[in-house]
PDB file of C-alpha atoms in Angstrom:
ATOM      1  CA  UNK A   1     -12.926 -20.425  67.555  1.00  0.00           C
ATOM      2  CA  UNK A   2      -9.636 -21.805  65.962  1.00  0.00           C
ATOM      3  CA  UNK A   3      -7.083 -22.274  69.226  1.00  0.00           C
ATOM      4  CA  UNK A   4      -4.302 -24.080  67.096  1.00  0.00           C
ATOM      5  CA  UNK A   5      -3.851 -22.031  64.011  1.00  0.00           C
ATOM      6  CA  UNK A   6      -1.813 -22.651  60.914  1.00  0.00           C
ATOM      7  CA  UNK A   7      -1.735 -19.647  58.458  1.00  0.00           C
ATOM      8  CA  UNK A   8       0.492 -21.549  56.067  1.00  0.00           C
ATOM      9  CA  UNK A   9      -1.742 -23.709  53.731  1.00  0.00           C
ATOM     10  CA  UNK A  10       1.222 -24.684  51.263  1.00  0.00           C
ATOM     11  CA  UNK A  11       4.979 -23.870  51.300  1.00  0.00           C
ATOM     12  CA  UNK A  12       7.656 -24.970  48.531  1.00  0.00           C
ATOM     13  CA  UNK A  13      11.192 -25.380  49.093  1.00  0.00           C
ATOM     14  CA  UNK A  14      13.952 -26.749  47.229  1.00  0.00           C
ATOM     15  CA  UNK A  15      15.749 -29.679  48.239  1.00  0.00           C
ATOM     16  CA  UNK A  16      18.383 -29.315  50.817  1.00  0.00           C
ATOM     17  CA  UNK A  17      17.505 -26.274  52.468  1.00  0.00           C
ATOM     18  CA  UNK A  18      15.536 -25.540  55.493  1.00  0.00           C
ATOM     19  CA  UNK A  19      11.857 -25.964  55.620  1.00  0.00           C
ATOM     20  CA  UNK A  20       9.613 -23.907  58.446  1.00  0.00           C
ATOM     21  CA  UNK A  21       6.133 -24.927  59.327  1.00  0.00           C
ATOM     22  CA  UNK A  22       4.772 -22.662  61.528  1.00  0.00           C
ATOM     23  CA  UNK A  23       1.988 -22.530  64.223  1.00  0.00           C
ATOM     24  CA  UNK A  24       0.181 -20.458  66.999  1.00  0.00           C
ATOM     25  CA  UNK A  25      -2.527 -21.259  69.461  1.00  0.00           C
ATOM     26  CA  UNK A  26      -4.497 -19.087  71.721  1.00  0.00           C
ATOM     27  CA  UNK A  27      -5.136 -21.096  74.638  1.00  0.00           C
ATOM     28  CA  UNK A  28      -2.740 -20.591  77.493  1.00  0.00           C
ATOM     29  CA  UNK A  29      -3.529 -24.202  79.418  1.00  0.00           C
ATOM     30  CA  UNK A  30      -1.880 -26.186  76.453  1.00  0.00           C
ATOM     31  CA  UNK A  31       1.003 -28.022  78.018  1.00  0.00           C
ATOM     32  CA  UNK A  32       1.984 -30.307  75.054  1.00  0.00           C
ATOM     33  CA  UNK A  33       2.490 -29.656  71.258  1.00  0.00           C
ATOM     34  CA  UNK A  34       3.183 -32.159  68.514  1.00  0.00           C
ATOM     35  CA  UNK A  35       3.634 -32.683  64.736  1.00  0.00           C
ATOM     36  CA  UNK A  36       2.050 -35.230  62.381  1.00  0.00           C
ATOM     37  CA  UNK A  37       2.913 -35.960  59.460  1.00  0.00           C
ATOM     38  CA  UNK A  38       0.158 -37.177  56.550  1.00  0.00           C
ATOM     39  CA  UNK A  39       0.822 -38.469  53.157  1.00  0.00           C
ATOM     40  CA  UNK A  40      -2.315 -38.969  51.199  1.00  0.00           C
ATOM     41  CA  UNK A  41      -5.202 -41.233  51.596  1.00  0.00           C
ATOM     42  CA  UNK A  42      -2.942 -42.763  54.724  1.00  0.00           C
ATOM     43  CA  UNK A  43      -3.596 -41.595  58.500  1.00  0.00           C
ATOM     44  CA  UNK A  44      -1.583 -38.965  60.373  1.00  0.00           C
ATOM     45  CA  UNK A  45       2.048 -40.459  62.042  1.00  0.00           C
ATOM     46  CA  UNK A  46       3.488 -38.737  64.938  1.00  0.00           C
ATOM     47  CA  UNK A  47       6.628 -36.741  64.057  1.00  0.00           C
ATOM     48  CA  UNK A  48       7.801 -34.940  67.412  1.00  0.00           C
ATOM     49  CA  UNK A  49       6.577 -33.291  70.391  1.00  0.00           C
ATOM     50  CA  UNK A  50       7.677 -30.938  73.043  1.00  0.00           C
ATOM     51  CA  UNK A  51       6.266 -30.086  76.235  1.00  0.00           C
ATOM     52  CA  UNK A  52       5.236 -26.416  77.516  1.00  0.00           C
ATOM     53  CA  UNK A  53       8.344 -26.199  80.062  1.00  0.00           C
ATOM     54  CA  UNK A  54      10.742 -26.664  76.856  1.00  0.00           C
ATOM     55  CA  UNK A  55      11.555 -24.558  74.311  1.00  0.00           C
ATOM     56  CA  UNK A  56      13.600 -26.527  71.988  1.00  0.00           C
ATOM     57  CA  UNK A  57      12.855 -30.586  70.861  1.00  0.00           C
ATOM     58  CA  UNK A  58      15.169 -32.157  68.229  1.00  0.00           C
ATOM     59  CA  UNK A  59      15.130 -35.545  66.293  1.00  0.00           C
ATOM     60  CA  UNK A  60      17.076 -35.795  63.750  1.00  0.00           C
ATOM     61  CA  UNK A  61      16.432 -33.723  61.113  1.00  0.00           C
ATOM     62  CA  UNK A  62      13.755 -32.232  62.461  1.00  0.00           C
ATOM     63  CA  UNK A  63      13.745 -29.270  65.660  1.00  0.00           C
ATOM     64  CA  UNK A  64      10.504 -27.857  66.862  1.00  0.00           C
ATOM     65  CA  UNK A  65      11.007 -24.510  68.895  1.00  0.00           C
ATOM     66  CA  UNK A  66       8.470 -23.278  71.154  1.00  0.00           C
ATOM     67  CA  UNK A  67       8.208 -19.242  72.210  1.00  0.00           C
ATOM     68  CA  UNK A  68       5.400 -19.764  75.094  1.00  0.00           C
ATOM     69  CA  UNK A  69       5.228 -15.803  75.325  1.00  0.00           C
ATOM     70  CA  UNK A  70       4.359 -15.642  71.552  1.00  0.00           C
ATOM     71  CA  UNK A  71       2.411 -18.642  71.869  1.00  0.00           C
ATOM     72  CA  UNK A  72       4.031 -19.814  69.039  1.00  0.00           C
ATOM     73  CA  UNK A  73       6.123 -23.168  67.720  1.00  0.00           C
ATOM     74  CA  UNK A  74       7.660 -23.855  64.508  1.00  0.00           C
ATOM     75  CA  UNK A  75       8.929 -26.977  63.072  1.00  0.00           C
ATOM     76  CA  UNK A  76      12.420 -26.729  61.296  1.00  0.00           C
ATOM     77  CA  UNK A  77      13.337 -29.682  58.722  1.00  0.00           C
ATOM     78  CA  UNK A  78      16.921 -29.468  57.642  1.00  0.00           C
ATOM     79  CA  UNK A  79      17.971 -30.827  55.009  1.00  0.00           C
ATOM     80  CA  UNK A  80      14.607 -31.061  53.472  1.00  0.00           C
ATOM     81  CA  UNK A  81      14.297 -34.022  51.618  1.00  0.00           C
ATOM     82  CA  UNK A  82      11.626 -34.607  48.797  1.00  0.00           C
ATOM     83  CA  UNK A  83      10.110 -37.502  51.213  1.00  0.00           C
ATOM     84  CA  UNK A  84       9.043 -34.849  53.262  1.00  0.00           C
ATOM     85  CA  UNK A  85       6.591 -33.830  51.267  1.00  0.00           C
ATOM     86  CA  UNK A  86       3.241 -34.108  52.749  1.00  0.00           C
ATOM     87  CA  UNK A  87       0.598 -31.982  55.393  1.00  0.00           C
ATOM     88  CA  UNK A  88       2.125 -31.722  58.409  1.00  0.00           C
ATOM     89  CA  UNK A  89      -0.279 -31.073  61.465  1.00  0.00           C
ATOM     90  CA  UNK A  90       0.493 -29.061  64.596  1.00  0.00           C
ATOM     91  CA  UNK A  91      -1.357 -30.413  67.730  1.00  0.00           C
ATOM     92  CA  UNK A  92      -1.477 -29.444  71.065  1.00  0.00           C
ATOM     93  CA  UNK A  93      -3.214 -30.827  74.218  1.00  0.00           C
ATOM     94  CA  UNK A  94      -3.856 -29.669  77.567  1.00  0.00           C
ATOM     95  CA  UNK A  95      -2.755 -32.944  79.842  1.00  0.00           C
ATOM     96  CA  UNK A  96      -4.695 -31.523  82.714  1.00  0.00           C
ATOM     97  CA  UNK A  97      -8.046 -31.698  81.186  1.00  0.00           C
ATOM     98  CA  UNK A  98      -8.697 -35.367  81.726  1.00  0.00           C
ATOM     99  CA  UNK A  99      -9.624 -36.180  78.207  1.00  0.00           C
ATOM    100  CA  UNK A 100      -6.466 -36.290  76.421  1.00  0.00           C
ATOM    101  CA  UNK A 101      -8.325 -34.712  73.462  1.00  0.00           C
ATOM    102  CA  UNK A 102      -5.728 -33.235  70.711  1.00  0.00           C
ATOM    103  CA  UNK A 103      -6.757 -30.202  69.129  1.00  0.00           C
ATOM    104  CA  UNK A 104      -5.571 -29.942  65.400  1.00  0.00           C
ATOM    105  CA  UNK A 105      -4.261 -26.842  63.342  1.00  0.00           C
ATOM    106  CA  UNK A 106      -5.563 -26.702  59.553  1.00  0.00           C
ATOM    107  CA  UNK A 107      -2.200 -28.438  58.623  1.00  0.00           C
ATOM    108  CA  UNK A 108       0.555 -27.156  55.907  1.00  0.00           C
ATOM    109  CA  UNK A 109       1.391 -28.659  53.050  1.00  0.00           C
ATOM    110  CA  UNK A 110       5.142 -29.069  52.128  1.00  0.00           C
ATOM    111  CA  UNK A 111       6.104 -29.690  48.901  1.00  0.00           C
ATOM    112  CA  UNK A 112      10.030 -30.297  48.456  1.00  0.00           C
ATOM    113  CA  UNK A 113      11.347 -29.848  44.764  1.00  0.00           C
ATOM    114  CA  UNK A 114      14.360 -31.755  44.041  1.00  0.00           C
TER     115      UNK A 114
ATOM    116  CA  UNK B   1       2.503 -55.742  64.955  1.00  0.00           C
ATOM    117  CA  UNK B   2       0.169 -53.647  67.178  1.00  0.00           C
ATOM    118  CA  UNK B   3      -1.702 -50.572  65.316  1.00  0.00           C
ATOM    119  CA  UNK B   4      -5.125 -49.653  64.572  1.00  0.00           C
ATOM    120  CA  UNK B   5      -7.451 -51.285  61.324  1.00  0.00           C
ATOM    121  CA  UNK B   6      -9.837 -49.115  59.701  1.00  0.00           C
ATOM    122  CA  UNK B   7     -12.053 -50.980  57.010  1.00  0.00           C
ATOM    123  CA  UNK B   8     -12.866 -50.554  54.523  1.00  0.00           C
ATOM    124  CA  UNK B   9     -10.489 -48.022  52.867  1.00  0.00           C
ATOM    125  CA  UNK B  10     -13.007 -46.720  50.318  1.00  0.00           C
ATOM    126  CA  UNK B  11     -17.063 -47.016  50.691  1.00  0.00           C
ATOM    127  CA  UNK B  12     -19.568 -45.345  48.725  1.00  0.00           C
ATOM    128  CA  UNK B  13     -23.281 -44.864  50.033  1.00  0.00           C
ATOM    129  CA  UNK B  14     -26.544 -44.023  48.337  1.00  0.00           C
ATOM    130  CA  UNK B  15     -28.072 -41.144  49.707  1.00  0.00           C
ATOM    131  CA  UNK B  16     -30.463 -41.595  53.038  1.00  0.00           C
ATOM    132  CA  UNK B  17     -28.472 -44.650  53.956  1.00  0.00           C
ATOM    133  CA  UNK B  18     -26.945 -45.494  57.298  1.00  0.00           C
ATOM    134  CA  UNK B  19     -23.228 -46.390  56.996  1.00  0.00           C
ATOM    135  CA  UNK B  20     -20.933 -48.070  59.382  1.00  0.00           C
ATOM    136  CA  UNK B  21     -16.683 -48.047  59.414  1.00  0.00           C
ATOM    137  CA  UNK B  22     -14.932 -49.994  61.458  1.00  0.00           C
ATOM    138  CA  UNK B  23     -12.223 -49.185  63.490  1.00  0.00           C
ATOM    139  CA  UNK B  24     -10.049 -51.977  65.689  1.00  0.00           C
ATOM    140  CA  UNK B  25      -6.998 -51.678  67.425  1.00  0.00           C
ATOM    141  CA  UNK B  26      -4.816 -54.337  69.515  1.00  0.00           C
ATOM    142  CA  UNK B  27      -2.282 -51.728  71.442  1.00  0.00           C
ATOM    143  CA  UNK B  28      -4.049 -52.094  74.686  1.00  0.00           C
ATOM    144  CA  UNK B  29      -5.243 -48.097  74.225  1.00  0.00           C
ATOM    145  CA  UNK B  30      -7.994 -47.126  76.688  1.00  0.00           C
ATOM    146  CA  UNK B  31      -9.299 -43.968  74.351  1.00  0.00           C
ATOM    147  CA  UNK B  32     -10.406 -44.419  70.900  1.00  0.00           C
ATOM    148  CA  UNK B  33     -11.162 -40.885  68.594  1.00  0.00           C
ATOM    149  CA  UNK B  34     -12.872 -40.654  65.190  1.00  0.00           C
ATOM    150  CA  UNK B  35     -12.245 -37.690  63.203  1.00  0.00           C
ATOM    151  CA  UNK B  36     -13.032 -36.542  59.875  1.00  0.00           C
ATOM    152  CA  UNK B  37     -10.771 -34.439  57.465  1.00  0.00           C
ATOM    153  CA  UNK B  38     -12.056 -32.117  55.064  1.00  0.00           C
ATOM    154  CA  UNK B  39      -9.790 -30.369  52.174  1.00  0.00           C
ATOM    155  CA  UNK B  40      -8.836 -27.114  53.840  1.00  0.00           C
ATOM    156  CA  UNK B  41     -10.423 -27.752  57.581  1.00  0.00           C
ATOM    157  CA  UNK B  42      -8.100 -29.927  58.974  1.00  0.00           C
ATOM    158  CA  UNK B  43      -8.969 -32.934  61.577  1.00  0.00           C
ATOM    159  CA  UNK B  44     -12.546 -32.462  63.059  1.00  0.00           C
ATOM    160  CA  UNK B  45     -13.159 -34.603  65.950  1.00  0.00           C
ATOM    161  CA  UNK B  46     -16.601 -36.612  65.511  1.00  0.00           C
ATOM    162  CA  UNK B  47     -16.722 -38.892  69.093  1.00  0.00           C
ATOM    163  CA  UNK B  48     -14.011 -39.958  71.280  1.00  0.00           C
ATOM    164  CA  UNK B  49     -14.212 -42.814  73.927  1.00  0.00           C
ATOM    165  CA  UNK B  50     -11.838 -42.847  77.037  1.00  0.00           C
ATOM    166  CA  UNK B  51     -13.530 -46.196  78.418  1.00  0.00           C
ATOM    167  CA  UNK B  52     -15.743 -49.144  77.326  1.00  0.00           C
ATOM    168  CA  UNK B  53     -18.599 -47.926  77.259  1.00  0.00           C
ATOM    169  CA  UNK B  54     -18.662 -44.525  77.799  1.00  0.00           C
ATOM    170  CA  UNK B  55     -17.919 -41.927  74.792  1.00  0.00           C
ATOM    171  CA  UNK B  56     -18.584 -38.204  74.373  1.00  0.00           C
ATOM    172  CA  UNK B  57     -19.255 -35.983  71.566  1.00  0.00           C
ATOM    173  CA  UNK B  58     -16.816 -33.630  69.571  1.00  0.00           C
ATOM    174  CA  UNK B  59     -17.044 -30.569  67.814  1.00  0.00           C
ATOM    175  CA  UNK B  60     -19.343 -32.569  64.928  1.00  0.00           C
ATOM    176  CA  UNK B  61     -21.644 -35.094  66.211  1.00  0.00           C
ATOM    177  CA  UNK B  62     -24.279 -34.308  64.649  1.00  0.00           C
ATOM    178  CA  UNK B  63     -25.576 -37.268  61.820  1.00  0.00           C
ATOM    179  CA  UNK B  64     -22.967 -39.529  63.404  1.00  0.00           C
ATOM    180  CA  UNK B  65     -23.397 -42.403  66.152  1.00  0.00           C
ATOM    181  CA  UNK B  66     -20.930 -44.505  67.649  1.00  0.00           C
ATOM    182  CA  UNK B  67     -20.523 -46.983  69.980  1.00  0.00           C
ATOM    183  CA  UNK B  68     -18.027 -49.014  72.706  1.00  0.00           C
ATOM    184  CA  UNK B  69     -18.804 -52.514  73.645  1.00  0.00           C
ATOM    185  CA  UNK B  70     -15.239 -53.436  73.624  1.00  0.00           C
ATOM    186  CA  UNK B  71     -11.584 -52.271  74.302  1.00  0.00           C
ATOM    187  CA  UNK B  72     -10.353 -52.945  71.085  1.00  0.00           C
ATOM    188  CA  UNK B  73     -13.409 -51.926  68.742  1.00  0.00           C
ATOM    189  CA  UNK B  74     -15.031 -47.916  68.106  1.00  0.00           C
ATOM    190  CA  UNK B  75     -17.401 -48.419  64.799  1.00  0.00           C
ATOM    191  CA  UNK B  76     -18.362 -44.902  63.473  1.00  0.00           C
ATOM    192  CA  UNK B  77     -21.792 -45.277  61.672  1.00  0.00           C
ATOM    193  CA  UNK B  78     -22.846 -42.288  59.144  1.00  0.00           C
ATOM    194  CA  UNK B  79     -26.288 -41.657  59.594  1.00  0.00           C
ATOM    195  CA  UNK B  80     -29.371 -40.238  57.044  1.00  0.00           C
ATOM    196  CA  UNK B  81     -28.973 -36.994  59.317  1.00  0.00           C
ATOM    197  CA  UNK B  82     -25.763 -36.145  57.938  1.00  0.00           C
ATOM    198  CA  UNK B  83     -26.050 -33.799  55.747  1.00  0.00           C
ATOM    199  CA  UNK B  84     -22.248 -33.720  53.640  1.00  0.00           C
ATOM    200  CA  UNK B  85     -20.816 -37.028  54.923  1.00  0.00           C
ATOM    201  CA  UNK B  86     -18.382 -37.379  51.502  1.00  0.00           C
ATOM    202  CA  UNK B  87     -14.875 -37.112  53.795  1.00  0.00           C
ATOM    203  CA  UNK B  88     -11.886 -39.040  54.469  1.00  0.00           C
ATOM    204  CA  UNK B  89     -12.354 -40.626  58.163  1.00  0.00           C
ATOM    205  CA  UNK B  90      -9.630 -41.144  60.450  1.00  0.00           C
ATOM    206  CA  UNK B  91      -9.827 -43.575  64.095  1.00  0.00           C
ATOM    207  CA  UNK B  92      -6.833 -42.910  66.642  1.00  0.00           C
ATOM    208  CA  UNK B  93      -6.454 -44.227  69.923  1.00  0.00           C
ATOM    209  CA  UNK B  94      -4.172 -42.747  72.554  1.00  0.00           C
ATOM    210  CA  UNK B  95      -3.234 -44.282  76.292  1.00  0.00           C
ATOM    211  CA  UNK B  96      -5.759 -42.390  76.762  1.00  0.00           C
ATOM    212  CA  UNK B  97      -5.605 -42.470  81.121  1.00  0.00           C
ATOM    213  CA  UNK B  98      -2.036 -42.118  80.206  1.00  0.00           C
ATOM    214  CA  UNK B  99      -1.195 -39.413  78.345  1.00  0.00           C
ATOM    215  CA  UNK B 100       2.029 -40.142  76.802  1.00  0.00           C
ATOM    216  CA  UNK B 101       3.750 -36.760  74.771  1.00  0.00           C
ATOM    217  CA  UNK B 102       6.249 -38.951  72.787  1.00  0.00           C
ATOM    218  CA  UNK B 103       3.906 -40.715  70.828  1.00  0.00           C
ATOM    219  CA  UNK B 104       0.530 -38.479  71.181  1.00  0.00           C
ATOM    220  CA  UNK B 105      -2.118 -40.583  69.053  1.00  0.00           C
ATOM    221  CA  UNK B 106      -1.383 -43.580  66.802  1.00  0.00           C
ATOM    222  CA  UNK B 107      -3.793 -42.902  63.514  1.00  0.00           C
ATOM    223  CA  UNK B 108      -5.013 -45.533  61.491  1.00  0.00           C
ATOM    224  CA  UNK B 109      -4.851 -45.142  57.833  1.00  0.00           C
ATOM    225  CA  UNK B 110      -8.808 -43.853  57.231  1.00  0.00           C
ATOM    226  CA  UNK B 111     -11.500 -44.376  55.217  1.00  0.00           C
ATOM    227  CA  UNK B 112     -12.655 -42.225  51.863  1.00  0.00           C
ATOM    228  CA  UNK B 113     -16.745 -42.477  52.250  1.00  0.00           C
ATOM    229  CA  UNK B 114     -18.222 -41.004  49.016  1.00  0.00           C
ATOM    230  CA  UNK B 115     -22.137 -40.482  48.951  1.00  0.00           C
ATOM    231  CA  UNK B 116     -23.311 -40.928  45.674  1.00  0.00           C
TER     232      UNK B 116
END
């Protein structure tokens, strides 16, 4: 049973516009979300995060937006830049659970063409 | 610089040998993870530790032993009994009794274990 899902295995977009990774998760006690970001062969490195009583988080370039009713969050990168390409990973965590154990989405690969 | 050391970056193993990777980290993290990535699954958490110790199994345990004699040190070891080890392996520790949301895990940068 898959509670942080990512339907998007790959997604293309051209340097400069906006890129959209998106996620949804099924269990209602998650309380945090984040993003990783993966090149390969190298480990995961955060990217952002943004609790459950937020819906919008922005660094930068990069905005995730949270819609708790849809149980949904997306990750907006604008302008994407061709350094961005790599598998980004949606996370979430429920904070109350004692174990501090992330569960991971599939992750979606970005590919930026300059 | 604080961060976590996994070693070695590549290892190859004959079939129906143990295996051990090493993971170390010097940020003071209480909880240690091990997880293993798979083209097209994701991160699958192996074993996680939240004390010396003490650890707990994930969602795949099975063929895989670990162990916590010290803060800054979670070896993974591959057993016989798994029965598709070839994957990239990731450690992470966290705060672990201190959740923080800003930085979630810190990753280190895996190891590629190829059976051959």
């Amino acid at each position: 049973d898959q509670q942080v899902k990512q339907n998007s295995p790959s997604l293309s977009v051209q340097e400069g516009r906006i890129s959209i990774l998106n996620c949804d998760y099924t269990n209602s006690m998650f309380d945090y979300f984040l993003w990783y970001k993966k090149y390969p062969a190298e480990g995961p490195t955060f990217l952002i995060s943004i609790s459950s009583i937020k819906d919008k988080n922005e660094d930068g370039r990069f905005t995730v937006f949270l819609n708790k009713s849809a149980k949904h969050l997306s990750l907006h990168i604008v302008p994407s830049q061709p350094g961005d390409s790599a598998v980004y990973f949606c996370a979430a965590i429920y904070s109350g659970a004692g174990s501090y154990q992330l569960t991971f989405g599939k992750g979606t690969k970005l590919s930026v063409i300059p | 610089d604080g961060g976590i050391t996994q070693s070695p970056k590549y290892l190859f193993r004959k079939e129906g040998q143990n295996v051990t990777l090493s993971c170390e980290q010097n940020l003071n993290h209480d909880a240690m993870y091990w997880y293993r990535q798979d083209p097209g699954q994701g991160l699958r958490l192996i074993y996680y530790s939240q004390i010396v110790n003490d650890f707990q199994k994930g969602d795949i345990a099975e063929g895989y032993s670990v162990s916590r004699e010290k803060k800054e040190s979670f070896p993974l070891t591959v057993t016989s009994a798994q029965k598709n080890p070839t994957a990239f392996y990731l450690c992470a520790s966290s705060m672990g009794l201190g959740f923080s949301p800003d930085y979630g895990y810190t990753f280190g940068s895996g190891t590629r274990l190829t059976v051959v």
